[in-house]
PDB file of C-alpha atoms in Angstrom:
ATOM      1  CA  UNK A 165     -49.677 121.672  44.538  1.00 57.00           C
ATOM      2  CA  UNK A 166     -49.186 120.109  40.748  1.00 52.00           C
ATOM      3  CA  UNK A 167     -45.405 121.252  40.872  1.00 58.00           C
ATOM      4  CA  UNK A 168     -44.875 120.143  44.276  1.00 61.00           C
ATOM      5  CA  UNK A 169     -46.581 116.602  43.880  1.00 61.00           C
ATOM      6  CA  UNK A 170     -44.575 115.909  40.853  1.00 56.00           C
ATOM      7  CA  UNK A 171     -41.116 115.948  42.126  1.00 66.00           C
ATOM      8  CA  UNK A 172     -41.795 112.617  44.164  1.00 70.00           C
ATOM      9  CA  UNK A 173     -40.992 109.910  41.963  1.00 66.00           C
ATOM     10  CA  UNK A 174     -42.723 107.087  44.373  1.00 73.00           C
ATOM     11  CA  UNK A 175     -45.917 108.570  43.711  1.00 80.00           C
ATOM     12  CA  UNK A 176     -48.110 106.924  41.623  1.00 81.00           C
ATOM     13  CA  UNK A 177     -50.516 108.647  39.479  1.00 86.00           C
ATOM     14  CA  UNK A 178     -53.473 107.628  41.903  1.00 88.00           C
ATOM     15  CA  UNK A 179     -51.477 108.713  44.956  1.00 87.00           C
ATOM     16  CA  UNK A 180     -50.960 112.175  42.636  1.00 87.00           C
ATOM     17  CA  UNK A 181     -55.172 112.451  42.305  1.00 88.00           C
ATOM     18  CA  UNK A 182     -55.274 112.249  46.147  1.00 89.00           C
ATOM     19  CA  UNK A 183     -53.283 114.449  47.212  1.00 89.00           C
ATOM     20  CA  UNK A 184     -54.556 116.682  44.590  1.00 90.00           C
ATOM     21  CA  UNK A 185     -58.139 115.887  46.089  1.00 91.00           C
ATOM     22  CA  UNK A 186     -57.460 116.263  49.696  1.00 90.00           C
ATOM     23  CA  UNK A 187     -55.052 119.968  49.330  1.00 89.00           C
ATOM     24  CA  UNK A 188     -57.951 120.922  47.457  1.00 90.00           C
ATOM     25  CA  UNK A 189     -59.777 120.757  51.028  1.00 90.00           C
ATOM     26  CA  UNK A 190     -57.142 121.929  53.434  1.00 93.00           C
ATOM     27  CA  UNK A 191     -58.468 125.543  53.677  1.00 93.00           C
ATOM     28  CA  UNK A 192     -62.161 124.430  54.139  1.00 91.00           C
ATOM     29  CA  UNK A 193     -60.292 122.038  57.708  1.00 88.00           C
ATOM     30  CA  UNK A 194     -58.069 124.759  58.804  1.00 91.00           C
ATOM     31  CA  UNK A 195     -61.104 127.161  59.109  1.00 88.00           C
ATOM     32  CA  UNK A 196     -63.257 124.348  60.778  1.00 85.00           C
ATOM     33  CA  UNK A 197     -60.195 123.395  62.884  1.00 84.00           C
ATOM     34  CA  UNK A 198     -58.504 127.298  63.343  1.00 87.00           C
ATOM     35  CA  UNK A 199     -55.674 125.654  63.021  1.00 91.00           C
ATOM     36  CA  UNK A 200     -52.866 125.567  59.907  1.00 94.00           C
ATOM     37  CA  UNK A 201     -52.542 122.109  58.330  1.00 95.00           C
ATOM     38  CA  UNK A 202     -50.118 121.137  56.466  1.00 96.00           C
ATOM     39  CA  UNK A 203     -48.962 117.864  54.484  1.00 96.00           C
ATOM     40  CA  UNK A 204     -45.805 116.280  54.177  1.00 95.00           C
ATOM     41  CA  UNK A 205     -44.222 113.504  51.356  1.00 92.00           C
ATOM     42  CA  UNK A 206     -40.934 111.700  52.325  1.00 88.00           C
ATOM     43  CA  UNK A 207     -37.857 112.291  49.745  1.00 85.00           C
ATOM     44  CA  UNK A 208     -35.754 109.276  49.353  1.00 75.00           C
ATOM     45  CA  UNK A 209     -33.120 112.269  50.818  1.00 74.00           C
ATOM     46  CA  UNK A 210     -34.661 111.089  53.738  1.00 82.00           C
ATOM     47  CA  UNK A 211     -36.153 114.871  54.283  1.00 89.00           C
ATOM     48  CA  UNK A 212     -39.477 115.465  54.074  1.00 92.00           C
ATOM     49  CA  UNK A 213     -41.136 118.490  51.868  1.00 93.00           C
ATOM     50  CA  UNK A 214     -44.430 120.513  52.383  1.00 94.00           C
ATOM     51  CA  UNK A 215     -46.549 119.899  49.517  1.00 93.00           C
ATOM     52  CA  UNK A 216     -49.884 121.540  50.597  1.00 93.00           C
ATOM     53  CA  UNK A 217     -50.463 123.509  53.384  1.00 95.00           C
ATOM     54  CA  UNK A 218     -53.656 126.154  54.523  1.00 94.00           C
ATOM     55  CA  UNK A 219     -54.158 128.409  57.387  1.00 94.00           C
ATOM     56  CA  UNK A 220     -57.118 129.856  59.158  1.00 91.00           C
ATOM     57  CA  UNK A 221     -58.692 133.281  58.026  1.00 89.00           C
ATOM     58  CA  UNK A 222     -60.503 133.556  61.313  1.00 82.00           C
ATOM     59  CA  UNK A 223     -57.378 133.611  63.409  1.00 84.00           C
ATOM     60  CA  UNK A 224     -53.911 134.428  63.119  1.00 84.00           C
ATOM     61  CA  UNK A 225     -52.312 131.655  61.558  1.00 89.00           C
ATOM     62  CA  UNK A 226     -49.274 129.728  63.499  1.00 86.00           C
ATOM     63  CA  UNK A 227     -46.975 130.050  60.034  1.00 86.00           C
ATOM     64  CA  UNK A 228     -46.882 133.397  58.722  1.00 83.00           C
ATOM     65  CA  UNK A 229     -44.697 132.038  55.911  1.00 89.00           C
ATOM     66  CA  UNK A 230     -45.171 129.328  52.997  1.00 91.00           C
ATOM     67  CA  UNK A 231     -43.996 126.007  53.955  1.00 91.00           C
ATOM     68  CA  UNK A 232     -44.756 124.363  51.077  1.00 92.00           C
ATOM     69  CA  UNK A 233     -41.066 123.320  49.466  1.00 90.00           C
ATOM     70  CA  UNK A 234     -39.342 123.646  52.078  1.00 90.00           C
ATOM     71  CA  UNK A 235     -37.306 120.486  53.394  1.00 91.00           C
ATOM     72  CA  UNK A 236     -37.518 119.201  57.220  1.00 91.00           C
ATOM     73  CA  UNK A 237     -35.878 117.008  59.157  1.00 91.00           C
ATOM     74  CA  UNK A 238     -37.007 114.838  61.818  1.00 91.00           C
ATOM     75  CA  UNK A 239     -34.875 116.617  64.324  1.00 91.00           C
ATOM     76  CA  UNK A 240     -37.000 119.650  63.126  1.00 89.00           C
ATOM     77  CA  UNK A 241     -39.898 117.712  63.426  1.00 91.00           C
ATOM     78  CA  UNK A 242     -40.232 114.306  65.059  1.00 93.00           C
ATOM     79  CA  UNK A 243     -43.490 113.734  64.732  1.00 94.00           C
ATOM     80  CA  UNK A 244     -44.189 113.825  60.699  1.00 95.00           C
ATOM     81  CA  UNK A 245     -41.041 111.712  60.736  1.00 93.00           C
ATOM     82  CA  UNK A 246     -42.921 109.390  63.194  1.00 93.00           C
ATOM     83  CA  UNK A 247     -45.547 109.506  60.750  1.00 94.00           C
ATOM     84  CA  UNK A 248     -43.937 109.026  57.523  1.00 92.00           C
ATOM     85  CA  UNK A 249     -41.912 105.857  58.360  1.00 90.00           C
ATOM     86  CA  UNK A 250     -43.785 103.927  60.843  1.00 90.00           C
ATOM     87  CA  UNK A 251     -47.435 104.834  59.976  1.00 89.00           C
ATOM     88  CA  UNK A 252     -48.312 106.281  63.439  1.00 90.00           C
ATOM     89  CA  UNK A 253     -50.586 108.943  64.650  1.00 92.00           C
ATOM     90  CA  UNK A 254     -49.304 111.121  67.224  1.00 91.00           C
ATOM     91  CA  UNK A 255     -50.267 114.338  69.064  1.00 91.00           C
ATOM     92  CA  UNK A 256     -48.786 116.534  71.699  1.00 90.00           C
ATOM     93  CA  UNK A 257     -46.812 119.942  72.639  1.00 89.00           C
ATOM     94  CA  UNK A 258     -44.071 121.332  70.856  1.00 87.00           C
ATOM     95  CA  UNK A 259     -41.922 124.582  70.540  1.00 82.00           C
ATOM     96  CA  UNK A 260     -41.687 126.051  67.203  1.00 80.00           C
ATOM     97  CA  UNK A 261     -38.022 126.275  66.079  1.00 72.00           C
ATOM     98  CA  UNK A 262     -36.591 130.297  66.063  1.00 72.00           C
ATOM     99  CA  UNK A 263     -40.073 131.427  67.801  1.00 74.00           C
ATOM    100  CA  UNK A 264     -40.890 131.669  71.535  1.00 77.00           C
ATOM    101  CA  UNK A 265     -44.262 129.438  70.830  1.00 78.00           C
ATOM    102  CA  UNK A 266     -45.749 126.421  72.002  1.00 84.00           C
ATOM    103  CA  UNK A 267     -48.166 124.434  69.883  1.00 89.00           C
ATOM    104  CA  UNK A 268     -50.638 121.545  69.691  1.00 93.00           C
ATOM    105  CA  UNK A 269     -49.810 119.486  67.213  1.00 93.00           C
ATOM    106  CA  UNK A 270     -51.602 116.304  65.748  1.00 93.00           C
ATOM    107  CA  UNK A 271     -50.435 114.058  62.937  1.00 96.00           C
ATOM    108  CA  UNK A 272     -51.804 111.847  61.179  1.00 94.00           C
ATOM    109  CA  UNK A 273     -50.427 109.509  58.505  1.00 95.00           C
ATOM    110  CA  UNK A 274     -52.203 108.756  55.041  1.00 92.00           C
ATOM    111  CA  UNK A 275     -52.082 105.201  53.502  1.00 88.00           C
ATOM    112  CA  UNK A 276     -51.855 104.386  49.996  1.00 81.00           C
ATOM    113  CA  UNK A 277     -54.029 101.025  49.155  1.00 76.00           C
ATOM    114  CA  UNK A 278     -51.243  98.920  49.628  1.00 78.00           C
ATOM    115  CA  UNK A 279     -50.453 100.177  53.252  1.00 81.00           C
ATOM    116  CA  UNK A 280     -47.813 102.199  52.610  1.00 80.00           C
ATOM    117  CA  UNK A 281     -47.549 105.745  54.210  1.00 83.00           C
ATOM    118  CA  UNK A 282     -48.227 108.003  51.501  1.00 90.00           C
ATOM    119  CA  UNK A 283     -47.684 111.419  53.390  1.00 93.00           C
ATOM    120  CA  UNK A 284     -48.220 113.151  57.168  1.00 95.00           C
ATOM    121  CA  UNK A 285     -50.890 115.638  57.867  1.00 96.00           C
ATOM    122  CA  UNK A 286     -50.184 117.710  60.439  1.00 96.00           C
ATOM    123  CA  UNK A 287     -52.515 119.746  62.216  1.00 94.00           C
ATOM    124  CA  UNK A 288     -51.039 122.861  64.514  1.00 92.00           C
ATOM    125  CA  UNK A 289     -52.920 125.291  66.847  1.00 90.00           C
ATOM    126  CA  UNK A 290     -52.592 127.615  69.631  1.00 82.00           C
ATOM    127  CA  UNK A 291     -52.999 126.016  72.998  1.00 74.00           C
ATOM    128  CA  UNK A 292     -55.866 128.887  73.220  1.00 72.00           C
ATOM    129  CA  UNK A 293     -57.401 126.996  70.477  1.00 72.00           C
ATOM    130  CA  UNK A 294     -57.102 123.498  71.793  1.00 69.00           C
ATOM    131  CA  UNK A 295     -58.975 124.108  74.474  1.00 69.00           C
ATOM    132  CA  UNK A 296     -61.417 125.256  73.118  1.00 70.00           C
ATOM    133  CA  UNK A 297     -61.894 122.198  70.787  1.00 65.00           C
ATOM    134  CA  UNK A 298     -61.768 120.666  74.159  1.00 64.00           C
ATOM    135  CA  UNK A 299     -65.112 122.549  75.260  1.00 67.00           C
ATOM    136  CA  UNK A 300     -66.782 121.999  72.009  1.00 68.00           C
ATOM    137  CA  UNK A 301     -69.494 119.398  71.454  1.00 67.00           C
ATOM    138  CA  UNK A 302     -68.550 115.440  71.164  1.00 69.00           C
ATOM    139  CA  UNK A 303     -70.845 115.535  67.685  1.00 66.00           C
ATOM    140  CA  UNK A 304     -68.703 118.231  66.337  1.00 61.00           C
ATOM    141  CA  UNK A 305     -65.428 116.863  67.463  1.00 61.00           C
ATOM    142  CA  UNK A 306     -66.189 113.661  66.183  1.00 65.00           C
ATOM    143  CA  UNK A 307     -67.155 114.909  62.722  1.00 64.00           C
ATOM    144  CA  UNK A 308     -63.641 117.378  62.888  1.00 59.00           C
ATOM    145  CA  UNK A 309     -61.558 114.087  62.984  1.00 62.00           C
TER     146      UNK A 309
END
C-alpha cells in the first residue's frame, strides 16, 4: 500500500499512517464480513484509484483480479464517487461491469480531522452472503459495522 498511498499529493503524512493502519486490517474484515473490501482515494484527475483492497479466503472472492491501481470512474462506480465528494454512506445492488453478477455493495466514507473525505471503503458481497448477514445476530452485526 506504501507505493500506492504515496502518489496522492493531498495526503498528509497523518492521513498516510491511517490508511497504512486500517489496509493493514482489511483481510482480518473481509473474512469477518465474506465479503472483498476495498478502498478508494480521489485523484485531482477526478478518477479515483484502489489503494488497498482484501478478499475472503472462506469464499470465493467477488474480484478475482487486483484492483489496487487501477483508475475508476463514477460512471463505473457511482457510489465511491458518492462517497468521495459529498461524504455520504450508501448501500444497495449493483451489476458488476463485463460480468453477469449482481452485488451488495456498502460504502462508507472516511474523514480526515478536518472533515474532509479522506477515501471510500467499499464493501461487496454475494447476495447469498447478504442474507445471511441478515440472519445473523444483532450483537454481531453491530460489532461488523
Amino acid at each position: 500500500m506504501d507505493s500506492a498511498v504515496q502518489e496522492f499529493e493531498n495526503l498528509t503524512q497523518q492521513d498516510m499512517a491511517f490508511l497504512e493502519r486500517l489496509g493493514g486490517n482489511l483481510p482480518f474484515l473481509a473474512d469477518l464480513s465474506l465479503a472483498d473490501v476495498t478502498v478508494y482515494c480521489l485523484r485531482s484527475s477526478g478518477e479515483a484509484t484502489a489503494i488497498a483492497q482484501a478478499r475472503p479466503h472462506s469464499i470465493m472472492p467477488i474480484h478475482a483480479e487486483a484492483l489496487i491501481g487501477k483508475p475508476i470512474t463514477a460512471e463505473d462506480d457511482p457510489a465511491v464517487f458518492r462517497a468521495l465528494t459529498t461524504g455520504r454512506r450508501s448501500n444497495g445492488q449493483r451489476d458488476l461491469p463485463g460480468r453477469e453478477v449482481t452485488v451488495f455493495q456498502e460504502v462508507w466514507p472516511l474523514w480526515t480531522a478536518k472533515r474532509r473525505a479522506l477515501a471510500a471503503v467499499s464493501i461487496e458481497t454475494s447476495l447469498l452472503e447478504r442474507e445471511r448477514h441478515l440472519r445473523r445476530g444483532k450483537v454481531f452485526s453491530q460489532a461488523l459495522r
